[in-house]
Short mmCIF file of C-alpha atoms and ligand atoms in Angstrom, two decimals:
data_model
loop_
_atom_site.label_atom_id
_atom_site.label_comp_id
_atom_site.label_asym_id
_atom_site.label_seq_id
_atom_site.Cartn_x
_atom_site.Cartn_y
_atom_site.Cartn_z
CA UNK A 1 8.02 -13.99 14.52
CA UNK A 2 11.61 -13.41 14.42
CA UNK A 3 13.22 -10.17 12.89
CA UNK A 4 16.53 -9.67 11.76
CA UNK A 5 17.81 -8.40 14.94
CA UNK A 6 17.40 -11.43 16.22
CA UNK A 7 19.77 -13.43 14.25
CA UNK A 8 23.27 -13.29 13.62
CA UNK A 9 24.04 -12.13 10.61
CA UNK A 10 27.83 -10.64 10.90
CA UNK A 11 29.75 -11.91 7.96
CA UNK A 12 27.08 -13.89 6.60
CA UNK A 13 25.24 -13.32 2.95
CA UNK A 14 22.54 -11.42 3.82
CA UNK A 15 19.46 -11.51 0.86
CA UNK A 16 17.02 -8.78 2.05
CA UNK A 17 13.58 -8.38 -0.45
CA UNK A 18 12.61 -5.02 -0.49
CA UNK A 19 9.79 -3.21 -2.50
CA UNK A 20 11.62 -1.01 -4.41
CA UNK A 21 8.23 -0.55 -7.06
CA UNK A 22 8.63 3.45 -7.02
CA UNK A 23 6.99 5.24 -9.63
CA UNK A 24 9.16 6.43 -12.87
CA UNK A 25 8.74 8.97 -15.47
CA UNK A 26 9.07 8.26 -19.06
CA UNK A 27 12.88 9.09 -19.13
CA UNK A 28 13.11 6.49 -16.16
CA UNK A 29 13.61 9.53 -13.49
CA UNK A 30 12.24 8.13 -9.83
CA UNK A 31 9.34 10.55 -9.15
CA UNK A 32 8.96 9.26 -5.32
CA UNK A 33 11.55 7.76 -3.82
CA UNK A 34 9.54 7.17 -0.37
CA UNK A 35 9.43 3.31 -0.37
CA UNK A 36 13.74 3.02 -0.99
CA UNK A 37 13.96 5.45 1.90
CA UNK A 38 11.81 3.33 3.97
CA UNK A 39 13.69 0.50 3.75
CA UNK A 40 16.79 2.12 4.53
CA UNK A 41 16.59 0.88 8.36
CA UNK A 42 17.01 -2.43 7.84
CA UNK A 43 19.69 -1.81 5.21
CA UNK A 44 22.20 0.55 7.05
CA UNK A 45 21.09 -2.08 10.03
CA UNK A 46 22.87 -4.82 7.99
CA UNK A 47 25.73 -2.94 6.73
CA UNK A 48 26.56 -1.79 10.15
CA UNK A 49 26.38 -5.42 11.15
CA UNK A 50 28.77 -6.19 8.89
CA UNK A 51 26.50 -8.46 6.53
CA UNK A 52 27.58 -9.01 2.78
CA UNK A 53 23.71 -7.32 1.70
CA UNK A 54 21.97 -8.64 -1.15
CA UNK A 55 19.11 -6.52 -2.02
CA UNK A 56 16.01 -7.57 -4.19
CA UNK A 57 13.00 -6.51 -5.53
CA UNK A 58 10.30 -6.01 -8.12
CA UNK A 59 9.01 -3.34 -10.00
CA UNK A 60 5.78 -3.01 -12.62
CA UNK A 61 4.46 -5.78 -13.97
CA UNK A 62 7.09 -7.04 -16.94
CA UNK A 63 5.32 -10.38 -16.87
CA UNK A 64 8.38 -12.55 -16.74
CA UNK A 65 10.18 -11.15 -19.78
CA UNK A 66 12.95 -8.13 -19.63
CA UNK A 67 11.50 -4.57 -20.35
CA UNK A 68 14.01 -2.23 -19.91
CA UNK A 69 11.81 0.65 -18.53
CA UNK A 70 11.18 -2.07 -15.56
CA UNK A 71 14.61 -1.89 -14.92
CA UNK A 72 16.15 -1.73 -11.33
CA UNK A 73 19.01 0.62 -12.63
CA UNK A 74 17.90 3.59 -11.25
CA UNK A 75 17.27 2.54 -8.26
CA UNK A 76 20.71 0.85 -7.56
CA UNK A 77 21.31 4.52 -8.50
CA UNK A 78 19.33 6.33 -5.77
CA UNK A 79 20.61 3.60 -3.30
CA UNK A 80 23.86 4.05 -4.06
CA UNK A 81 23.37 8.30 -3.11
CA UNK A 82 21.06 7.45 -0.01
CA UNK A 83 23.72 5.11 1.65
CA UNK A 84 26.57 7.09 0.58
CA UNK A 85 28.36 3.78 -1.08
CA UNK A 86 28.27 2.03 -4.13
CA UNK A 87 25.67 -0.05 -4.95
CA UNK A 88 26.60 -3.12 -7.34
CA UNK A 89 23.97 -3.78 -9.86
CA UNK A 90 23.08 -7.20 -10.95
CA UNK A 91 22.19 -7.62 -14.24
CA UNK A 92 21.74 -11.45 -14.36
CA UNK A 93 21.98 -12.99 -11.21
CA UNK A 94 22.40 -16.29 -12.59
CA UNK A 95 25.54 -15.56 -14.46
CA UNK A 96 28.86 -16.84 -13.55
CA UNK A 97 29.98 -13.48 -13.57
CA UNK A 98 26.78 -12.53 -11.50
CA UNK A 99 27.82 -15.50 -8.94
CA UNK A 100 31.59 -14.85 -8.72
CA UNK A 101 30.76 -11.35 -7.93
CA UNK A 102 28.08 -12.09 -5.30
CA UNK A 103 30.27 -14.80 -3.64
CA UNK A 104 33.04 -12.22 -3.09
CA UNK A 105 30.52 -9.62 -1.33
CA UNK A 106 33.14 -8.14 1.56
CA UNK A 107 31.58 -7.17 4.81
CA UNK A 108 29.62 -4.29 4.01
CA UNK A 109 29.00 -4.25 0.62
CA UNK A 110 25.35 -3.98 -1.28
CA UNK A 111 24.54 -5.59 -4.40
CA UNK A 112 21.05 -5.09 -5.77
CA UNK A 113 19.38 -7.66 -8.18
CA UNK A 114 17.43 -6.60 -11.60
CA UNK A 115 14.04 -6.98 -11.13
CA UNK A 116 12.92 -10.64 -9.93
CA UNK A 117 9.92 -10.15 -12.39
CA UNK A 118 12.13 -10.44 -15.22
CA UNK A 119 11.84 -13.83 -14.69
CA UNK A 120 8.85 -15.88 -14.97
CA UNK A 121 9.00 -17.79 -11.63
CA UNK A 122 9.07 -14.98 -9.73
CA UNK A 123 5.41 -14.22 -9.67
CA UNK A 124 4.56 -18.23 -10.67
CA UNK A 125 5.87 -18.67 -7.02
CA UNK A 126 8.17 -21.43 -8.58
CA UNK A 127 10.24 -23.36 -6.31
CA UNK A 128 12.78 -24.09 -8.98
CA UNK A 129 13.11 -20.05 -9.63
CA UNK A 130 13.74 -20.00 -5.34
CA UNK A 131 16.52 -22.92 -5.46
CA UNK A 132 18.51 -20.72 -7.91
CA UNK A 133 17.93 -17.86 -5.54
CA UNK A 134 18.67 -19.99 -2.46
CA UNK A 135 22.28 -20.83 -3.45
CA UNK A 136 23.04 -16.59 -3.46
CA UNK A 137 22.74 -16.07 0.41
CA UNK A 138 22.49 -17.58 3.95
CA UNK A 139 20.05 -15.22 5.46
CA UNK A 140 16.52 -14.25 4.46
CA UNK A 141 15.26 -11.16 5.31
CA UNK A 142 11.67 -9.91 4.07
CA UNK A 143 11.14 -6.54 4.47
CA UNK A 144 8.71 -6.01 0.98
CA UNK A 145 5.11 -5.60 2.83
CA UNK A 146 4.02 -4.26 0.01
CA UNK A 147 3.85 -7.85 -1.69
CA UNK A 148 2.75 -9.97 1.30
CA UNK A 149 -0.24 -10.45 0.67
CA UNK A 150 1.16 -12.22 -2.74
CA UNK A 151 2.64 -15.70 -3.26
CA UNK A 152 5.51 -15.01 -5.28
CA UNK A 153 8.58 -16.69 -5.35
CA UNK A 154 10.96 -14.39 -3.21
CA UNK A 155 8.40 -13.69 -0.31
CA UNK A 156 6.76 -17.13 -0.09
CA UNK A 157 8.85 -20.46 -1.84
CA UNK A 158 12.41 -19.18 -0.77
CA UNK A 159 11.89 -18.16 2.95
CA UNK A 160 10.04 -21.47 2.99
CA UNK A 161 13.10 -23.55 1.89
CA UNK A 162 15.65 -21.00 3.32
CA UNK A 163 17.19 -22.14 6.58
CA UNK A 164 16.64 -18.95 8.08
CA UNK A 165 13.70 -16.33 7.10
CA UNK A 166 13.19 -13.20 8.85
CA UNK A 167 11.56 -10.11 8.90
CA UNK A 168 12.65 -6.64 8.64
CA UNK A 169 12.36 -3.29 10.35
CA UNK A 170 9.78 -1.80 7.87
CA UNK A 171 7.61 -5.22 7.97
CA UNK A 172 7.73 -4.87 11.34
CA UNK A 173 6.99 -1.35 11.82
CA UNK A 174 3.75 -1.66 9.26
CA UNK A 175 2.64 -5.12 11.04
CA UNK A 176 2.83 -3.50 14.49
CA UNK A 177 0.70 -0.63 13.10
CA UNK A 178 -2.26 -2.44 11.58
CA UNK A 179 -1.95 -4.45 15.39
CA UNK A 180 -2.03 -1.36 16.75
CA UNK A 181 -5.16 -0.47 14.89
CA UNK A 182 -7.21 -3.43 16.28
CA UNK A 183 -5.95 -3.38 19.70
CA UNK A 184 -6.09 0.31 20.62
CA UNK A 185 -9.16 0.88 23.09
CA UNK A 186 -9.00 4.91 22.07
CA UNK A 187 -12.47 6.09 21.00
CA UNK A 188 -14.00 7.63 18.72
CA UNK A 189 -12.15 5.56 16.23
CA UNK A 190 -13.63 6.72 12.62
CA UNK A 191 -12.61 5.13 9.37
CA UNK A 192 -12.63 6.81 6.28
CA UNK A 193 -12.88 4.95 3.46
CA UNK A 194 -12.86 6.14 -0.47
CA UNK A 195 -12.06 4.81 -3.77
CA UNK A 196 -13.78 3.74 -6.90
CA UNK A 197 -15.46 0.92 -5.87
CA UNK A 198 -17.33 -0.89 -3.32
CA UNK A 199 -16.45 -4.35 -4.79
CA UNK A 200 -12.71 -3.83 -3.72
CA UNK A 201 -13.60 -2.74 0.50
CA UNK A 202 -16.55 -4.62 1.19
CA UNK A 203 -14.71 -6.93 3.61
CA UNK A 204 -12.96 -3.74 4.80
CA UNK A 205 -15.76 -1.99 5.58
CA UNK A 206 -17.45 -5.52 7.40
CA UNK A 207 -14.48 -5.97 9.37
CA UNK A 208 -13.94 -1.92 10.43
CA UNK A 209 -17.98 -2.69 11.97
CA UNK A 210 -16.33 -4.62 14.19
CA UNK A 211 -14.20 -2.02 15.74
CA UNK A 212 -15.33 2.20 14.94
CA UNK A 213 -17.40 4.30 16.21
CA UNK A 214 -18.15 6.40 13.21
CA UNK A 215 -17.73 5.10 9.40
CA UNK A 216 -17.27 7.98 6.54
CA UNK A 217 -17.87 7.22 3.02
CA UNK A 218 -16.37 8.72 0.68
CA UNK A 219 -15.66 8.24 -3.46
CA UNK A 220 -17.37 6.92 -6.61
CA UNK A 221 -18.76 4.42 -3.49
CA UNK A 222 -20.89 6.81 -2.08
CA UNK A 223 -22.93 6.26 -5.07
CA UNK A 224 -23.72 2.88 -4.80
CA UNK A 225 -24.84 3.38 -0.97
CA UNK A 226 -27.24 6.74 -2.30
CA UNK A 227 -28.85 3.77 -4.73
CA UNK A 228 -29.30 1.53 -2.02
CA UNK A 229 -31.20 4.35 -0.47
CA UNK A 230 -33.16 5.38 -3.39
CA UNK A 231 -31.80 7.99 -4.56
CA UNK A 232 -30.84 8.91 -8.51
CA UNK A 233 -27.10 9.22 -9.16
CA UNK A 234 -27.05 10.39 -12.35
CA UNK A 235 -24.40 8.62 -14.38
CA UNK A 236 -21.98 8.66 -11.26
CA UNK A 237 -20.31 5.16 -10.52
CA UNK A 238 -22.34 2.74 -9.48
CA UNK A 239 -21.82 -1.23 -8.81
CA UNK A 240 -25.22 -2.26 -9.43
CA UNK A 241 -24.68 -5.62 -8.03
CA UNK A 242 -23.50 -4.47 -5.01
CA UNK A 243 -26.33 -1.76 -4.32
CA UNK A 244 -27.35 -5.04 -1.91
CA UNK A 245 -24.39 -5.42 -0.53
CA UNK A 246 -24.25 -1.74 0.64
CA UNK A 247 -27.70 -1.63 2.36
CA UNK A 248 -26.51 -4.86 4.62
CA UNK A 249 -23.53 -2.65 5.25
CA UNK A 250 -26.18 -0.02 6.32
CA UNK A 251 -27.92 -2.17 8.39
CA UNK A 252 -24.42 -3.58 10.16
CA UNK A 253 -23.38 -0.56 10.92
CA UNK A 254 -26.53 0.55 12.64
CA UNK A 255 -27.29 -2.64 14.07
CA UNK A 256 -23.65 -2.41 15.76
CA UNK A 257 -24.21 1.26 16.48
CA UNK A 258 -21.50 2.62 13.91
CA UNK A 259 -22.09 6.02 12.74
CA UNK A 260 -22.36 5.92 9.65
CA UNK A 261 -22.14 9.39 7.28
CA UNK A 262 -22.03 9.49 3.58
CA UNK A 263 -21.14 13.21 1.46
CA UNK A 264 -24.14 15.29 1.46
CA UNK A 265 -23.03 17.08 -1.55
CA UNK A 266 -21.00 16.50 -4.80
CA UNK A 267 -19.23 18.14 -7.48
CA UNK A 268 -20.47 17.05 -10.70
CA UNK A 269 -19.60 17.07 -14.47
CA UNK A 270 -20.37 15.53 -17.42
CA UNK A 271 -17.38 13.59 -17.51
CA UNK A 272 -13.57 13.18 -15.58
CA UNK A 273 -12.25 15.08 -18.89
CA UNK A 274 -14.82 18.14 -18.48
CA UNK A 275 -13.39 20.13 -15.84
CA UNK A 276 -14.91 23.82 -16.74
CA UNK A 277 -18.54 23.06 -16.45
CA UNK A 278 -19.10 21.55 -13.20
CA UNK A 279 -21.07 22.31 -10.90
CA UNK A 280 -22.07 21.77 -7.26
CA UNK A 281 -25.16 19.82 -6.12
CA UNK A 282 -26.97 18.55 -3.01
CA UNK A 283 -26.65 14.31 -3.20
CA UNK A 284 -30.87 14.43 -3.38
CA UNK A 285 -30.25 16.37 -6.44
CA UNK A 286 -27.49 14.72 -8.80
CA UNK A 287 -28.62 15.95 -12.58
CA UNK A 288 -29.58 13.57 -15.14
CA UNK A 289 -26.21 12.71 -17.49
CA UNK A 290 -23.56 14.20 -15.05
CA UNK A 291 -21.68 12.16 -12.62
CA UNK A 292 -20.25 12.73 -9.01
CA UNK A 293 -16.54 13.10 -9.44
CA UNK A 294 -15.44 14.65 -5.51
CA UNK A 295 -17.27 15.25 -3.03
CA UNK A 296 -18.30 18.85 -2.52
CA UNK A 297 -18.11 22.07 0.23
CA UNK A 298 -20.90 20.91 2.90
CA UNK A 299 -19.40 17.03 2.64
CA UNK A 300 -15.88 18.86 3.65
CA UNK A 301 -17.74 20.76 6.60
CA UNK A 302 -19.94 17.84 7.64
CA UNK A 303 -16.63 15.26 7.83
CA UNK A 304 -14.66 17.46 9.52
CA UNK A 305 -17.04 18.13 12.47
CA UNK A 306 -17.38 14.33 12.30
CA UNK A 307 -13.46 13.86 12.46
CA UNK A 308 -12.92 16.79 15.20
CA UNK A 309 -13.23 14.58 18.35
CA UNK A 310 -11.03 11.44 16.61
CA UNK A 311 -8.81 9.86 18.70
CA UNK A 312 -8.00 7.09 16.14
CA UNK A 313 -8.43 7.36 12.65
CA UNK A 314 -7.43 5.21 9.04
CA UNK A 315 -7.52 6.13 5.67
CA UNK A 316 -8.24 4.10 2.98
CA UNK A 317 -9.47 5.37 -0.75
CA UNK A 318 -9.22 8.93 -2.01
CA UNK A 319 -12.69 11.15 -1.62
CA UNK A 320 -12.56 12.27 -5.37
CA UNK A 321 -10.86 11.74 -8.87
CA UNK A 322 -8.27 13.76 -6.64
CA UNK A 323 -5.59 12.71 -9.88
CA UNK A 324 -7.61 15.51 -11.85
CA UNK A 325 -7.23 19.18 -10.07
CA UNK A 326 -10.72 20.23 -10.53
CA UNK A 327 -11.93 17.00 -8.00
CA UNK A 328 -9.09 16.79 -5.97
CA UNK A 329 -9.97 19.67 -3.45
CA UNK A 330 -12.07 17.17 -1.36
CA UNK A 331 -9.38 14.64 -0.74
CA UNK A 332 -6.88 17.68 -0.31
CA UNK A 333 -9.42 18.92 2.40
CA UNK A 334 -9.85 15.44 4.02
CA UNK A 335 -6.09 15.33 4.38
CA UNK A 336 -5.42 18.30 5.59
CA UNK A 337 -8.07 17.62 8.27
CA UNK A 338 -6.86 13.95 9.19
CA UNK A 339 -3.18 15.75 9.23
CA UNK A 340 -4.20 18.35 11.78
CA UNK A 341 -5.71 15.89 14.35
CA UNK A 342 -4.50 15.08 17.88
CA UNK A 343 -5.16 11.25 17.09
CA UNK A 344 -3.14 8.06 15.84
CA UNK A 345 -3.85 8.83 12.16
CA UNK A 346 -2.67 5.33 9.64
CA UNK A 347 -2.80 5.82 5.93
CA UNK A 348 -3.54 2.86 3.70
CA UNK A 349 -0.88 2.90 1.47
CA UNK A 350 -1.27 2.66 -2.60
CA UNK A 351 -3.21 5.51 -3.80
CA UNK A 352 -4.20 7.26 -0.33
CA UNK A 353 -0.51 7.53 0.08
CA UNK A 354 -0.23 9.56 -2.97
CA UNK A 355 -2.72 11.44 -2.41
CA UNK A 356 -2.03 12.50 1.25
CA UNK A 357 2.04 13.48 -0.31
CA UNK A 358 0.40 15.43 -3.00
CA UNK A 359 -1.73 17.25 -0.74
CA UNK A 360 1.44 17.82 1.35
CA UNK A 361 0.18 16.09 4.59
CA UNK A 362 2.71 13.47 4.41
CA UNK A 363 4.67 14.54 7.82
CA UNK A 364 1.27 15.09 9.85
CA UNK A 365 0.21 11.79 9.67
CA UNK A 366 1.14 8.63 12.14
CA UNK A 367 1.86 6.43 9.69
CA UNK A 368 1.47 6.20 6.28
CA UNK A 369 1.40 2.54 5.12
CA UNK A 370 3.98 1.60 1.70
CA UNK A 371 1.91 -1.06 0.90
CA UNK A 372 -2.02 -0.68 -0.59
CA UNK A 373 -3.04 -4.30 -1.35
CA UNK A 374 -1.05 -5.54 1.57
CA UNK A 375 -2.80 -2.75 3.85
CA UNK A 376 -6.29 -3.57 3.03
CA UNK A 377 -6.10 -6.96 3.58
CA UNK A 378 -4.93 -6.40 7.07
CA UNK A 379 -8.21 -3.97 7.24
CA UNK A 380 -10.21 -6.87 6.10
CA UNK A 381 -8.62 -8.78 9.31
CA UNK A 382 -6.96 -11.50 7.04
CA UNK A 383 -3.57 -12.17 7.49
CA UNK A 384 -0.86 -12.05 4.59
CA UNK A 385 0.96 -15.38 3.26
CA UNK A 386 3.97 -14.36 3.23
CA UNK A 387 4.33 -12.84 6.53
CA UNK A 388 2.47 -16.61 7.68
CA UNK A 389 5.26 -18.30 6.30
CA UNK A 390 7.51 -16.13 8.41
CA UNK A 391 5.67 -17.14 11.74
CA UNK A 392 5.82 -20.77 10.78
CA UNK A 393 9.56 -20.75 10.24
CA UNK A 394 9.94 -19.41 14.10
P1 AMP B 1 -9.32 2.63 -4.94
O1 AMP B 1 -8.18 1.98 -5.65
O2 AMP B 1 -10.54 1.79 -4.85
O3 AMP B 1 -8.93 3.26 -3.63
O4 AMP B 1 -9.78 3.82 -5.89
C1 AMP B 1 -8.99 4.91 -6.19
C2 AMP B 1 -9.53 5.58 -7.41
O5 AMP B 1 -10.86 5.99 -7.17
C3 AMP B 1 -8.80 6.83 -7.81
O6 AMP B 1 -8.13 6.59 -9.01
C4 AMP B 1 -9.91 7.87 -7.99
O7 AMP B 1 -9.76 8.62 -9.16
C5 AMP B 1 -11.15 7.03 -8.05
N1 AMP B 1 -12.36 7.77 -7.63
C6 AMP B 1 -12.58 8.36 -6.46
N2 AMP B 1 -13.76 8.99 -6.46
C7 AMP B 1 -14.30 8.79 -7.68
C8 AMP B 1 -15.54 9.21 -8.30
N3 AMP B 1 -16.41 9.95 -7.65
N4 AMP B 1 -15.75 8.80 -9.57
C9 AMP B 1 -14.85 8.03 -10.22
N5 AMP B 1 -13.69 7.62 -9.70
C10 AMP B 1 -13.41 8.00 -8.43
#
C-alpha cells in the first residue's frame, strides 16, 4: 500500500479525509481535540510539500441533512490555531463560489469542507456524491481510520474512481500498530477486554485465543460469563442468548491454554443513578435486585498481579460504568496499571480512549488507537474496506 510520501504531490490539489468527529459541548466548544492533532502529520507533511490541501471529514450522525451543531466550523477554527495559518472553510463545496475558491488554492493553503454527512451520499457510499467530489482534487489521501471499516462515499467510491488514492501518516501509524499486535512474539501478551456487552467482542475475544497468554474480563460482560458458570447476577447485565456463546469462549480459551480471569468482586447498586448506597460484594454473592456496575477492590488486586509480568498488552472496553464517578475507580485503576507497565501497551480507541485520558494515563500508554469500530475489527482479524480499496489501487 502506497502512502502519501510516496507520491508526488508538489503543486497538485491535494484532498486529504480526516476524522475530525471530536466531541462538542452544547455551545459547540471542542472538548478533545486529540483526533485534529493526530492528523496534523500528514497535514503540515502536505503543506510543507507545497500541496494546495483540501481537508474533509465527518462529524455526528446528521443523516444527510444540515444540522448546524454538526457543523465543521469549529474545527476549521482549531485547525486554523494548530497550524498557525488560516484555514478556509467550505460551506458548500458544490458552489461556484465554493469551486472558484478551491481551484485557486496557492501552494500551501488549507481549505476544510463542511461535514460530508450533510449530504446524503456520503454515508449511501454514492458514486454520483464521489464524481462531484472527484472534480475538487488530483490526489487522494485517506488518513480517517476511524471510518475504515465503513463504506462511505469519501473512504471507499472516490479513492476507487480517483486516479491516485493513498494513505496517510496516522492510517499508517494505527495499521502498523494492530500489525504489530499480531506479529510481536513478546509473551505474556494479556488482553483486557470490557464494555457492555458480549454481543459486540465475541469475534474479538475468538480471534485474541489465537494469540494471548492470559485473557481478563472485565464490564457488564463479566456477567454473562458468571451465568454461563452458574452463578446468580442479580439484575447486572446479562445477554442471555449469549450465556452459550461465553462458555465456548471458556472452553477455547482453556482448550488453547489462555488464562482466562474474570473480577472476583463487584461494586453493586440498585441502579447506574444510585450512587450512595452501593456496596461491595464477592461475584458468588451478587444480591437479589442490585446490579454489578465496576468491578470492585480484590478484582483491582487480582488484575494487576495478572498484568505485572505483561510484555504486551491491548485494551478494549472500560471495566465499569467508569462515565459515573462512583464506578469509575476500577477502570481508573486498570489504567493506571496498564500505564505503569514496561510493555507495548495499544488502546482500542472509542470509549477506552476516553476513559484512559480521563483517568490521565493518556501519555503512559504505546498507543492509543483514534478509531473504536475501526480498532475492533482489526482485533477480530478482519480487514477494513476502505483501507482494501487502498491496497487494490497499488
Ligand atoms: P463498549 O462500547 O462495549 O466498550 O461498552 C462501553 C460501555 O460499557 C460504557 O458506556 C460503560 O458504561 C458500559 N459498562 C461497563 N461496565 C458496565 C456494567 N457493569 N454495567 C453496565 N454498563 C457497563
Amino acid at each position: 500500500m502506497k502512502y502519501i510520501n510516496d507520491v508526488d504531490i508538489a503543486g497538485k490539489r491535494v484532498f486529504i479525509r480526516c476524522d475530525f468527529n471530536v466531541p462538542m459541548d452544547e455551545n459547540g466548544n471542542i472538548t478533545d481535540d486529540s483526533r485534529i492533532k493526530a492528523a496534523l502529520p500528514t497535514i503540515q507533511y502536505a503543506i510543507d510539500d507545497k500541496a494546495k490541501v483540501i481537508l474533509a471529514s465527518h462529524l455526528g450522525r446528521p443523516k444527510g441533512k444540515r444540522v448546524e451543531k454538526y457543523s465543521l466550523k469549529p474545527v476549521a477554527k482549531r485547525l486554523s490555531t494548530l497550524l498557525g495559518k488560516d484555514v478556509v472553510f467550505i460551506d458548500d463545496f458544490e458552489s461556484e463560489e465554493a469551486k472558484e475558491i478551491l481551484s485557486n488554492l496557492k501552494e500551501g493553503d488549507v481549505a476544510l469542507l463542511e461535514n460530508l454527512r450533510f449530504w446524503e451520499g456520503e454515508e449511501k457510499n454514492s458514486y454520483d456524491f464521489a464524481k462531484k467530489l472527484l472534480e475538487l482534487f488530483d490526489v487522494y489521501v485517506n488518513d480517517a481510520f476511524g471510518v475504515c471499516h465503513r463504506k462511505h462515499a469519501s473512504v471507499f467510491a472516490l479513492p476507487e474512481i480517483a486516479k491516485i488514492a493513498v494513505g496517510g501518516f496516522l492510517l499508517k501509524k494505527e495499521l502498523d500498530y494492530f500489525k504489530k499486535i499480531f506479529t510481536i512474539e513478546e509473551k505474556p501478551f494479556v488482553a483486557v477486554i470490557g464494555g457492555a456487552k458480549v454481543s459486540g467482542k465475541l469475534d474479538c475475544l475468538i480471534n485474541l485465543l489465537n494469540k494471548a497468554d492470559k485473557m481478563i474480563i472485565g464490564g457488564a460482560q463479566a456477567f454473562t460469563f458468571l451465568r454461563a458458570m452458574g452463578y446468580k447476577t442479580g439484575n447486572s447485565l446479562v445477554e442471555e442468548d449469549l450465556i452459550d456463546e461465553a462458555k465456548r469462549v471458556m472452553d477455547e480459551a482453556k482448550a488453547r491454554g489462555v488464562k482466562f480471569y474474570l473480577p472476583v468482586d463487584f461494586v453493586c447498586s440498585t441502579s447506574i443513578e444510585d450512587t450512595v448506597d452501593y456496596r461491595v460484594v464477592p461475584y458468588q454473592e451478587i444480591p437479589k435486585g442490585m446490579m454489578g456496575l465496576d468491578i470492585g477492590p480484590a478484582s483491582i488486586e487480582l488484575f494487576r498481579e495478572v498484568l505485572r509480568d505483561a510484555k504486551v498488552v491491548v485494551w478494549n472496553g472500560p471495566m465499569g460504568v467508569f462515565e459515573v464517578k462512583a464506578f469509575a475507580n476500577g477502570t481508573n485503576k486498570i489504567a493506571e496499571i496498564i500505564g505503569s507497565l514496561n510493555a507495548l501497551t495499544v488502546v482500542g480507541g472509542g470509549d477506552t480512549a476516553d476513559a484512559v485520558e480521563r483517568a490521565g494515563q493518556s501519555a503512559n500508554m504505546s498507543y492509543i488507537s483514534t478509531g473504536g469500530g475501526a480498532s475492533l475489527k482489526l482485533l477480530e482479524g478482519k480487514t477494513l474496506p476502505a483501507v482494501e480499496v487502498l491496497e487494490k489501487k497499488q
